[in-house]
mmCIF file of C-alpha atoms and ligand atoms in Angstrom:
data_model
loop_
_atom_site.group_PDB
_atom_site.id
_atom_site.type_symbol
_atom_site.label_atom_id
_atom_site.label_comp_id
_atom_site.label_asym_id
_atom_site.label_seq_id
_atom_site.Cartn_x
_atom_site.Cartn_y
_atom_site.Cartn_z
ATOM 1 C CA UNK A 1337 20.621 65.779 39.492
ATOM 2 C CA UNK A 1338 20.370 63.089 41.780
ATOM 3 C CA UNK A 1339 18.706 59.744 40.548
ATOM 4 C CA UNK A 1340 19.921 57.337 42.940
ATOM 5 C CA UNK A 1341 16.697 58.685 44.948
ATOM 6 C CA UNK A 1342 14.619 56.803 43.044
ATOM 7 C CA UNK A 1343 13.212 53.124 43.163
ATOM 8 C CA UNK A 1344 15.200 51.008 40.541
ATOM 9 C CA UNK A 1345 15.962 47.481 39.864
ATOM 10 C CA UNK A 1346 18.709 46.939 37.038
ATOM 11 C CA UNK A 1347 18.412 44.855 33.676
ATOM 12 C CA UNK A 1348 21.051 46.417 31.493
ATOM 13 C CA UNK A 1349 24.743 46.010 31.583
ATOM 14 C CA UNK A 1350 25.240 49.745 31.000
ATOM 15 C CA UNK A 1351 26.685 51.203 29.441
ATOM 16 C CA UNK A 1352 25.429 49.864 26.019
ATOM 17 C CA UNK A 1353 28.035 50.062 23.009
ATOM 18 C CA UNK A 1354 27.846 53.354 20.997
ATOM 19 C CA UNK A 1355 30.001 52.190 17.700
ATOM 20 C CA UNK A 1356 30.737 53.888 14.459
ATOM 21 C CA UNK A 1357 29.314 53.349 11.868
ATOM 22 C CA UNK A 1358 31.487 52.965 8.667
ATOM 23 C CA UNK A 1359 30.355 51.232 5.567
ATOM 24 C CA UNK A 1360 27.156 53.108 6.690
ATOM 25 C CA UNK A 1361 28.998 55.850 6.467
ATOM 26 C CA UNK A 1362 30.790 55.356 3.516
ATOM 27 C CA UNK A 1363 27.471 53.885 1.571
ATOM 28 C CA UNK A 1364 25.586 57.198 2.410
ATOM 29 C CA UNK A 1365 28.386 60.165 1.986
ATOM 30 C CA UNK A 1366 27.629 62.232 4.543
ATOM 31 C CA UNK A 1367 28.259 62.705 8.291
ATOM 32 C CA UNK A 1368 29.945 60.303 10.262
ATOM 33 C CA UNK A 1369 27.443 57.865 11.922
ATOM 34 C CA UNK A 1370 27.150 56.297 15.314
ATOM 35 C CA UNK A 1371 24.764 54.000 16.782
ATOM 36 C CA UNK A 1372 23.816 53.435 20.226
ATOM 37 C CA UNK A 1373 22.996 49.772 21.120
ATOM 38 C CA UNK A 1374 20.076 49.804 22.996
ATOM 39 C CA UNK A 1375 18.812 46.999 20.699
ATOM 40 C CA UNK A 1376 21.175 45.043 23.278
ATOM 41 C CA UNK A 1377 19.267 45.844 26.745
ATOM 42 C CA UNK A 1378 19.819 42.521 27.527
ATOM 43 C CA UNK A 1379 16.212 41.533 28.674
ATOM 44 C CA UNK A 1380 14.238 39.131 26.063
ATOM 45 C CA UNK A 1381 15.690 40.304 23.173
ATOM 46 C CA UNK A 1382 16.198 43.784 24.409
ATOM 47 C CA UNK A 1383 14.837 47.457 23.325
ATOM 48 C CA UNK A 1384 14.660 51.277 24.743
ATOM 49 C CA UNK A 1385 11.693 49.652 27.026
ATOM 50 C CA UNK A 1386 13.789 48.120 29.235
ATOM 51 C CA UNK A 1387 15.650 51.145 30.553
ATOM 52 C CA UNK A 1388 12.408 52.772 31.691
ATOM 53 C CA UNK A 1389 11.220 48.992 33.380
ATOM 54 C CA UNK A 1390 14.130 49.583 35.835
ATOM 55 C CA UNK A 1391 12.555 52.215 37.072
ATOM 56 C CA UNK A 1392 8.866 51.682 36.764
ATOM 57 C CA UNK A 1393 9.505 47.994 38.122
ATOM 58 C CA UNK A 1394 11.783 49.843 40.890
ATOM 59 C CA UNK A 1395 8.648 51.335 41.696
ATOM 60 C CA UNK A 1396 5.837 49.201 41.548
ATOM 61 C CA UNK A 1397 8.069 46.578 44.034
ATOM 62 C CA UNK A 1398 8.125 50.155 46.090
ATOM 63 C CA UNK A 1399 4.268 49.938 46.205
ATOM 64 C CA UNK A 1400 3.982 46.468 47.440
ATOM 65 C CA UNK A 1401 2.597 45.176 43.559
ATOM 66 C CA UNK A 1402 1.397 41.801 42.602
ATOM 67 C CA UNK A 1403 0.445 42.222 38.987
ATOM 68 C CA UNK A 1404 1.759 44.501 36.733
ATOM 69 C CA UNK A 1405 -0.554 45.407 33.973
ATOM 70 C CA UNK A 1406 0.118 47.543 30.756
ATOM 71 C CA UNK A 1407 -1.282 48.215 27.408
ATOM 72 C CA UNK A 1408 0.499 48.418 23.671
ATOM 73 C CA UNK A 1409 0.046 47.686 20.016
ATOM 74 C CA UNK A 1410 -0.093 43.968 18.540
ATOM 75 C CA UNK A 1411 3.294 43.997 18.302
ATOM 76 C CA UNK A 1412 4.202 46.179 20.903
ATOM 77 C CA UNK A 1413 7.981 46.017 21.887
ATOM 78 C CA UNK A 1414 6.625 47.331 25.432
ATOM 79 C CA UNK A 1415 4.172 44.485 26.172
ATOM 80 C CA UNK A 1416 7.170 42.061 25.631
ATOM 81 C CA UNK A 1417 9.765 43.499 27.473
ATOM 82 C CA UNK A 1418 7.626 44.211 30.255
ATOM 83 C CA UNK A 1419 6.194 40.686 31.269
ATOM 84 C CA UNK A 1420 10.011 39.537 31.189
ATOM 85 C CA UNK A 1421 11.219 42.508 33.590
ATOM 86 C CA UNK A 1422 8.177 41.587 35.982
ATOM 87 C CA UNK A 1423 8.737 37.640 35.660
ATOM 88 C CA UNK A 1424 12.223 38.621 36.491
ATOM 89 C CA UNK A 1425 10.890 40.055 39.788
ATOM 90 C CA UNK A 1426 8.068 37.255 40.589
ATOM 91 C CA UNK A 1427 5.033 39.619 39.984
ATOM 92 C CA UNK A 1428 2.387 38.678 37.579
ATOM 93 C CA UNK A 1429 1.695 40.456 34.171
ATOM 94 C CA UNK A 1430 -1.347 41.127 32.427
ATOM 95 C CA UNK A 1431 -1.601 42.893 29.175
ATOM 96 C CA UNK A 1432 -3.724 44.752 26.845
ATOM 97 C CA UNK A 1433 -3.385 44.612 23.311
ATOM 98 C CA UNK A 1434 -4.741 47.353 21.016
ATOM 99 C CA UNK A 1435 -5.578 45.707 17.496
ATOM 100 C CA UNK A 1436 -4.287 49.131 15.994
ATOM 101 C CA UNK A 1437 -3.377 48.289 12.730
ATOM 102 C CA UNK A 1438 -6.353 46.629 10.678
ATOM 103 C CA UNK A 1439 -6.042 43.944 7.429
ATOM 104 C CA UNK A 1440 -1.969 43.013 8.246
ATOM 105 C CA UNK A 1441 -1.091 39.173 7.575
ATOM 106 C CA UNK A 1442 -1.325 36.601 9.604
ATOM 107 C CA UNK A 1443 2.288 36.314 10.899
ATOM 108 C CA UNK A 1444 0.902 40.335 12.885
ATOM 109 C CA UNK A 1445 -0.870 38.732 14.947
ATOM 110 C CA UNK A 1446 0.904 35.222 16.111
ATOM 111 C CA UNK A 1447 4.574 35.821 15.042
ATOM 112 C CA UNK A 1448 7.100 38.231 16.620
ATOM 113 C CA UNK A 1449 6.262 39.991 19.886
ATOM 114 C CA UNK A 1450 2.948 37.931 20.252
ATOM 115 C CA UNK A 1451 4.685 35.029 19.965
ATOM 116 C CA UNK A 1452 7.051 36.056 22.841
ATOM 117 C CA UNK A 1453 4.576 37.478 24.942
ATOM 118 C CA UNK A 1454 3.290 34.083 25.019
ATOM 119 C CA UNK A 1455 6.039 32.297 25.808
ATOM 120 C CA UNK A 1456 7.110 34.578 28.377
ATOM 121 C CA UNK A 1457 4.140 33.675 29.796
ATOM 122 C CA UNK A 1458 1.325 36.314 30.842
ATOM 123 C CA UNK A 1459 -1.094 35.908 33.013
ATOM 124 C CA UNK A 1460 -3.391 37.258 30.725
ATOM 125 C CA UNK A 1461 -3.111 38.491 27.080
ATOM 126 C CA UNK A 1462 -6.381 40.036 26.480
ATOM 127 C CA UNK A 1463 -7.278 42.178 22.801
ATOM 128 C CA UNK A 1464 -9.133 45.274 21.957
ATOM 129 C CA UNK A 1465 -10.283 46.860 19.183
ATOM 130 C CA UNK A 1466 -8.806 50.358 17.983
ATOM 131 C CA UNK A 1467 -10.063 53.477 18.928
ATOM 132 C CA UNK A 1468 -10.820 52.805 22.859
ATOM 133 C CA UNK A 1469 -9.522 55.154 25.793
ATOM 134 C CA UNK A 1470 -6.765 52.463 26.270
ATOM 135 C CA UNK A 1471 -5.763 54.277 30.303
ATOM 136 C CA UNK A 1472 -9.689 53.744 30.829
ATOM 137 C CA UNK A 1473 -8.992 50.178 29.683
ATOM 138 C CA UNK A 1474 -6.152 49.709 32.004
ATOM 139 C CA UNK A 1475 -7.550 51.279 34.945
ATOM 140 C CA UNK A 1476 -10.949 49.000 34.646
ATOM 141 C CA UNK A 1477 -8.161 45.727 34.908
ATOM 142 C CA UNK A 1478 -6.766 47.157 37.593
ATOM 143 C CA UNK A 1479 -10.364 47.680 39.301
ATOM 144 C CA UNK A 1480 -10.944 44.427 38.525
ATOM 145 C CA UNK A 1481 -7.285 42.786 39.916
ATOM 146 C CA UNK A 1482 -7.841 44.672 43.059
ATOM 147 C CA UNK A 1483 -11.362 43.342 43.791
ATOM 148 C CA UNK A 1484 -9.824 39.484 43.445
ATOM 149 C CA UNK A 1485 -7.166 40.736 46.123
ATOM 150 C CA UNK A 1486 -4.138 41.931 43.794
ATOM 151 C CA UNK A 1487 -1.788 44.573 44.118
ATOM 152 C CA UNK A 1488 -1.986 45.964 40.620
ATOM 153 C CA UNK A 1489 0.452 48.531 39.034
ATOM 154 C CA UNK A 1490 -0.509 50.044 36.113
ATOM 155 C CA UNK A 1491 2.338 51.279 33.524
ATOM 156 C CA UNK A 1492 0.810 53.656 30.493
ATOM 157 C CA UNK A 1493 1.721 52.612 26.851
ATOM 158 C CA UNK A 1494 5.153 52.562 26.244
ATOM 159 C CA UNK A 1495 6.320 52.626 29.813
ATOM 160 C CA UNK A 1496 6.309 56.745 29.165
ATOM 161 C CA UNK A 1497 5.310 58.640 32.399
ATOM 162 C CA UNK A 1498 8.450 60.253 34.685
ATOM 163 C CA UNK A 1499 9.567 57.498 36.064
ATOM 164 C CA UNK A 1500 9.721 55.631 33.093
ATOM 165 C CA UNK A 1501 11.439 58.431 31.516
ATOM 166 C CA UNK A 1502 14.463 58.201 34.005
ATOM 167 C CA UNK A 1503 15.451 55.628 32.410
ATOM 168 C CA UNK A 1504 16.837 57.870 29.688
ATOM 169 C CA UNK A 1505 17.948 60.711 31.123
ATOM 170 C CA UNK A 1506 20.287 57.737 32.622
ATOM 171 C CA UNK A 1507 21.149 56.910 28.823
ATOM 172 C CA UNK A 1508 21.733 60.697 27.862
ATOM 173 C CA UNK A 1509 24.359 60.462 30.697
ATOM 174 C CA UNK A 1510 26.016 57.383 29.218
ATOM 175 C CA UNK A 1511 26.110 59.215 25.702
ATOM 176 C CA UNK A 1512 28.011 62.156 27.393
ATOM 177 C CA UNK A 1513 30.066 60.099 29.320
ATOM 178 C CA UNK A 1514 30.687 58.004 25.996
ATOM 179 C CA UNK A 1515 30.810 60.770 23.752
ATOM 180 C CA UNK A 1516 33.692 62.302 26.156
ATOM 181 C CA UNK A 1517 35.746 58.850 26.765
ATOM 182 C CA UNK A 1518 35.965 59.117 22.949
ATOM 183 C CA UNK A 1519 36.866 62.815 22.109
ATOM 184 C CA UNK A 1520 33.850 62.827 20.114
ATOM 185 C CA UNK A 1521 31.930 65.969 19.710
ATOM 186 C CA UNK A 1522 28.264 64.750 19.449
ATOM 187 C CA UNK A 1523 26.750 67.507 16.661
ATOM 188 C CA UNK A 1524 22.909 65.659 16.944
ATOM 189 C CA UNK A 1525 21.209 62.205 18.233
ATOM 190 C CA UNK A 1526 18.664 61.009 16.066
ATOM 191 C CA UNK A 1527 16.102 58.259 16.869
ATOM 192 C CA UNK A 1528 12.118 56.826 16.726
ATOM 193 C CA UNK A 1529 9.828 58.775 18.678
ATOM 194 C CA UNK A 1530 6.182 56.639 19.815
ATOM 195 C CA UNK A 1531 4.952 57.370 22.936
ATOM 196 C CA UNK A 1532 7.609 60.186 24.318
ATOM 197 C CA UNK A 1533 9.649 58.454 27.266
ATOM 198 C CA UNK A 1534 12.583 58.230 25.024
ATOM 199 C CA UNK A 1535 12.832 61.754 23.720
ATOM 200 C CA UNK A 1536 11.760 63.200 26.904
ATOM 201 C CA UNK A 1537 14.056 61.142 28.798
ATOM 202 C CA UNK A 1538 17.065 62.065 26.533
ATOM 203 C CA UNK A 1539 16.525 65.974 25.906
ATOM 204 C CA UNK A 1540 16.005 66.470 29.639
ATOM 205 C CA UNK A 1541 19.256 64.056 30.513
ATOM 206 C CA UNK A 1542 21.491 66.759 28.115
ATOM 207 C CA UNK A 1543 19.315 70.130 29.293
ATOM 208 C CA UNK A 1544 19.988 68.904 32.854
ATOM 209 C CA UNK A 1545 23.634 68.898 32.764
ATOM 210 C CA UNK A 1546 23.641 72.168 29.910
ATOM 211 C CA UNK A 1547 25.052 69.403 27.619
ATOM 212 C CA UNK A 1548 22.941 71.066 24.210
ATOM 213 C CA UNK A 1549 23.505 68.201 21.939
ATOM 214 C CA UNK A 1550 20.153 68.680 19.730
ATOM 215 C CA UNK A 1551 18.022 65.648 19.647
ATOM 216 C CA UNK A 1552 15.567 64.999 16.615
ATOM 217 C CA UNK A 1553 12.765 62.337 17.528
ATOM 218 C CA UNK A 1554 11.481 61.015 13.957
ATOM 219 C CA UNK A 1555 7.759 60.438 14.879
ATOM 220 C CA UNK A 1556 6.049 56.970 13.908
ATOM 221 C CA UNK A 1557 2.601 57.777 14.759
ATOM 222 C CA UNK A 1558 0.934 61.448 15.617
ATOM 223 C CA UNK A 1559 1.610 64.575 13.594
ATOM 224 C CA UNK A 1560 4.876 66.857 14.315
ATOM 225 C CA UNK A 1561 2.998 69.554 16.383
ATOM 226 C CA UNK A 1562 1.654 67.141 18.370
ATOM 227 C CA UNK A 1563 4.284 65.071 18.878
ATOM 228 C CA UNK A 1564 5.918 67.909 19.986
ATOM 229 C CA UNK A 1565 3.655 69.187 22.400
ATOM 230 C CA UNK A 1566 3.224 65.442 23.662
ATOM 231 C CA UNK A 1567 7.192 64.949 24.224
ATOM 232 C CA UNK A 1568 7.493 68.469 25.837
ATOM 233 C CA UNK A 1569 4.582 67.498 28.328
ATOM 234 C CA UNK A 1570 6.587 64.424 29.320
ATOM 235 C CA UNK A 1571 9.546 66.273 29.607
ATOM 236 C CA UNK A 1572 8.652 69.143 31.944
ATOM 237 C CA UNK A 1573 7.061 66.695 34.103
ATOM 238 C CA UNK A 1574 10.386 64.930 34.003
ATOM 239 C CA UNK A 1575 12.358 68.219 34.645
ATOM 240 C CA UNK A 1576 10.111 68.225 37.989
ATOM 241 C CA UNK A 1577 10.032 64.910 39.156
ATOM 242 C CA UNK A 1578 14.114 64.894 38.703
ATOM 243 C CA UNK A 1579 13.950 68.938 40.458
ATOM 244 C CA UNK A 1580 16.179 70.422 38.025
ATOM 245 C CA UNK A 1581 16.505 73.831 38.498
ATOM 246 C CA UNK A 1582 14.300 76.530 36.075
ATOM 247 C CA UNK A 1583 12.392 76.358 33.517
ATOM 248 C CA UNK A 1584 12.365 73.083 31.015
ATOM 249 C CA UNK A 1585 13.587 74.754 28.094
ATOM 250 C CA UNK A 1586 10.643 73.725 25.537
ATOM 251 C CA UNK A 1587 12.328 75.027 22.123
ATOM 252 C CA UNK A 1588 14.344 71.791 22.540
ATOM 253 C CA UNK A 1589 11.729 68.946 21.727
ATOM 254 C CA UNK A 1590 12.083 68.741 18.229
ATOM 255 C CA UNK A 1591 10.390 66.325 15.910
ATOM 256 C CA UNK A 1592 9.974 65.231 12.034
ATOM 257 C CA UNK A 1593 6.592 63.646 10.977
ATOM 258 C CA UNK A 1594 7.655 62.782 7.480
ATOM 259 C CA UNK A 1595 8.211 59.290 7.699
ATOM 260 C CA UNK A 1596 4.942 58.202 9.390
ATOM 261 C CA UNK A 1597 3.770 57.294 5.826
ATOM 262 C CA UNK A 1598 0.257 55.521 5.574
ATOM 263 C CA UNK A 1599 0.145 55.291 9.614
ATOM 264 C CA UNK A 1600 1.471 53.238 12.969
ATOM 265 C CA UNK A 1601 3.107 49.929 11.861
ATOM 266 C CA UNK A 1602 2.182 50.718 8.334
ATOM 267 C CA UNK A 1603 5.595 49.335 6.141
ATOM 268 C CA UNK A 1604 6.774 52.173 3.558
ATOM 269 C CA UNK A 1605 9.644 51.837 1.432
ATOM 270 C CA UNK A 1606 12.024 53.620 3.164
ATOM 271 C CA UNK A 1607 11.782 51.548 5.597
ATOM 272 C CA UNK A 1608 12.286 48.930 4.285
ATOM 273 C CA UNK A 1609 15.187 50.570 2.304
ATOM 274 C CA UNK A 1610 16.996 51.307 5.742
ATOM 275 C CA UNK A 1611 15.712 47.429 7.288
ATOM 276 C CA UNK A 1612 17.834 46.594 4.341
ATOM 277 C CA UNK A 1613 21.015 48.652 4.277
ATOM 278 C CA UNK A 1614 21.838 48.301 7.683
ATOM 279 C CA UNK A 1615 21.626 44.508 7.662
ATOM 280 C CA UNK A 1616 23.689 44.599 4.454
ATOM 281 C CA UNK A 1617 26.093 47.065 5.110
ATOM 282 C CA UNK A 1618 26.768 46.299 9.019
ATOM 283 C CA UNK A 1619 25.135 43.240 10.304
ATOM 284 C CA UNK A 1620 22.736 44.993 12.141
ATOM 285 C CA UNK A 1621 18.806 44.757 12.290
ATOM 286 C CA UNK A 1622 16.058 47.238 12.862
ATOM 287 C CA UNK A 1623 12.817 47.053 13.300
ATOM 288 C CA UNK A 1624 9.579 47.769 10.973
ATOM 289 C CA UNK A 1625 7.706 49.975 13.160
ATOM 290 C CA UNK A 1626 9.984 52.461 14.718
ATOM 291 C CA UNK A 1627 13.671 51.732 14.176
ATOM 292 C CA UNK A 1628 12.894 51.006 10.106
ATOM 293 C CA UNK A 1629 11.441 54.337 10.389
ATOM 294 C CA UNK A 1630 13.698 56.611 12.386
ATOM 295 C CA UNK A 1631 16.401 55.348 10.246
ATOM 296 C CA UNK A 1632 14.568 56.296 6.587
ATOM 297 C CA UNK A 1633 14.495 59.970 7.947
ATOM 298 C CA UNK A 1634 17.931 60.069 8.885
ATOM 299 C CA UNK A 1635 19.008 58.763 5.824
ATOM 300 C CA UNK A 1636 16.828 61.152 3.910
ATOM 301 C CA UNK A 1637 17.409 63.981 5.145
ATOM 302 C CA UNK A 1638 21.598 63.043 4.643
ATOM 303 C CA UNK A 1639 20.030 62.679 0.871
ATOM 304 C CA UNK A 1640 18.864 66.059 1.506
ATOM 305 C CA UNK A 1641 22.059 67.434 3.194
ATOM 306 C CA UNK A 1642 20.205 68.255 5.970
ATOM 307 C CA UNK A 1643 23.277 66.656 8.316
ATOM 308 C CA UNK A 1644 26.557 66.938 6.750
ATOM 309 C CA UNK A 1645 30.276 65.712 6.050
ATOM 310 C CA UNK A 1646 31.883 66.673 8.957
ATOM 311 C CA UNK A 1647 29.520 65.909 11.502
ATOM 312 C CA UNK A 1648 28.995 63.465 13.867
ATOM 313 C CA UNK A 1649 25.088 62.123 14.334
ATOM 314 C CA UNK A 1650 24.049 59.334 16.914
ATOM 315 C CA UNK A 1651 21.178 57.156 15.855
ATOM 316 C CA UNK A 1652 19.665 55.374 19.245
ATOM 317 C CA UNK A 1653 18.854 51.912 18.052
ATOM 318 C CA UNK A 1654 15.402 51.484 19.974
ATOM 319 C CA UNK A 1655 15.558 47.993 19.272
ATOM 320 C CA UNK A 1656 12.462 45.894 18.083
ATOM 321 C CA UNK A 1657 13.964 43.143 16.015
ATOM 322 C CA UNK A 1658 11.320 40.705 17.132
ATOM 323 C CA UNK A 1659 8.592 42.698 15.074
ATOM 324 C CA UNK A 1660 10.506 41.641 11.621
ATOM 325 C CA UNK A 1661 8.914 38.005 11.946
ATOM 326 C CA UNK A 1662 5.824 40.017 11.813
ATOM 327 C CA UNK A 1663 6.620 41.734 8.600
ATOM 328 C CA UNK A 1664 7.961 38.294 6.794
ATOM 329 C CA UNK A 1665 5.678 39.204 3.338
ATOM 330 C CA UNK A 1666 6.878 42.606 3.664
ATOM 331 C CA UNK A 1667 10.483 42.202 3.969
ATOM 332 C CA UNK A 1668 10.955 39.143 2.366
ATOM 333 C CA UNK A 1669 7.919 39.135 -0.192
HETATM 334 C C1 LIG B 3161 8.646 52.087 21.875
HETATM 335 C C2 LIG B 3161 9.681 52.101 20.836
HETATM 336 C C3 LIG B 3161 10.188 53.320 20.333
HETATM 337 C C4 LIG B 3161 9.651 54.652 20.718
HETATM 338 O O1 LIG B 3161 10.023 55.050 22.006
HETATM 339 P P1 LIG B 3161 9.031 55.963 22.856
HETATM 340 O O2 LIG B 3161 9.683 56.129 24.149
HETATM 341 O O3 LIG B 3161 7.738 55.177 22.920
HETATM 342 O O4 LIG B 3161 8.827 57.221 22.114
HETATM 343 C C5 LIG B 3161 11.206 53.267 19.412
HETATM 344 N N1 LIG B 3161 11.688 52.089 18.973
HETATM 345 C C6 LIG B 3161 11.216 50.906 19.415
HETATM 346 C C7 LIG B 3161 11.790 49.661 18.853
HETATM 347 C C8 LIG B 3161 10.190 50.871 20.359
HETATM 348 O O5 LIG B 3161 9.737 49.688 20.777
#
């Protein structure tokens, strides 16, 4: 597997800091618990984004772009991290944002990532309403950049096509190489699955190299099956883009839909249960949307001895810290 073939500029002092997790551990009475820092990416307060920017950025500098232009939630983590990694590289950024979740506070929509996003300085923030073919969206601003002279580059939701996906089968080889500096036998990574890069990324990175540590992508958004199938489409494109030999081996996308609750962005309390212990119990914060999320299930289903004493479980912190301004009256009612 040979990624050094591939277009990439660098943002992250890798590797990031996997560190066990004790009072966490102790608190919940189960398996030992590690978390991967990829809350500290290092680029505008960081997140899993940034990893797949090196490479998507890589490449649209490899295509001669001007203007970068992408698409995400309100308070997408996405939209923020990528018009820092293109100022970063002197291209221009403009953005879509999908009004996805209806009726949330004020602070949703001018707090947190919007509030970065606008002082990192678009060119263009532009809204839309829910429910439009967002790609169709993106495509018709890059029509539109191209007939004023631009070089646009479009990057889907979430940074998550192949390329952007590199970015963590680069972090599954960290966690191995990690995992191995420590003597630590990694028994199952755990983290927030959205729009499939980061699973993807991750279950090809250990297939590739026959490393078999099980992954379990707790979904924020679409139902398990199709999370499923959506994360398994990514990764066999993956598989063939990086030209590992066989067959992807599907059986290993595995998802949990349980903790989606009313719907994307929607606060439920074990979210904000989890927001809360980790801050209290280690110093460290999550997010509401994803992270908030993908740590509920984890805890719940140590509640439900699902993971056990005796075993050792990664949680990827995605990052997403920014998005807690967004939540003040839910967090801090
Ligand atoms: C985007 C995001 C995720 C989900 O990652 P995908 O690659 O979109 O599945 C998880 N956590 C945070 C904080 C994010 O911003």
């Amino acid at each position: 597997m040979n990624l050094t073939r591939f277009p990439r500029v660098r943002f992250t002092q890798a590797p990031t800091p996997l560190e066990y997790l004790p009072n966490l551990t102790r608190t919940l009475g189960g398996p030992h618990i590690f978390i991967k820092r990829d809350d500290n990416t290092g680029l505008a307060l960081g997140g899993n984004k940034t990893r797949k920017l090196e490479f998507l950025i890589g490449d649209a500098l490899a295509h001669g772009a001007t203007h970068i232009v992408t698409q995400g939630a309100t308070q997408s983590n996405h939209v923020r991290q990528t018009i820092a990694a293109a100022n970063r590289h002197g291209l221009r950024t403009t953005v879509l944002l999908e009004e996805r979740v209806s009726g949330a506070p004020e602070d949703y929509y001018r707090n947190g990532n919007v509030l970065l996003d606008q002082i990192l300085g678009a060119a263009a923030i532009e809204t839309r309403p829910a429910g439009l073919d967002m790609n169709a969206e993106l495509a018709a601003v890059g029509e539109r950049l191209r007939a004023a002279g631009e070089v646009p580059y479009l990057i889907p939701g979430g940074g998550s096509n192949a390329i952007g996906a590199l970015g963590y089968v680069v972090a599954a080889q960290e966690i191995i190489a990690q995992a191995n500096a420590l003597d630590l036998r990694v028994d199952h990574v755990v983290h927030a699955t959205g729009s499939t890069g980061t699973q993807a990324g991750l279950v090809v990175g250990f297939e590739a190299v026959s490393s078999h540590i099980p992954v379990l992508g707790i979904s924020v958004r679409a139902p398990r099956e199709r999370q499923e199938d959506n994360v398994r489409r990514l990764a066999r494109e993956t598989w063939a883009l990086l030209g590992v030999r066989g067959d992807f081996p599907g059986e290993r996308v595995v998802a949990n839909a349980d903790y989606v609750g009313g719907g994307y962005g929607v606060p439920t309390e074990g979210m904000v249960e989890a927001v809360h212990l980790l801050a209290r119990t280690e110093g460290i914060l999550l997010d509401p949307v994803y992270s908030g999320k993908g740590l509920a299930g984890l805890i719940d289903l140590v509640c439900k001895d699902v993971f056990t004493e005796g075993q050792n479980i990664v949680f990827v912190h995605t990052g997403g810290a920014a998005g807690l301004f967004a939540y003040r009256s839910t967090l801090a009612p």
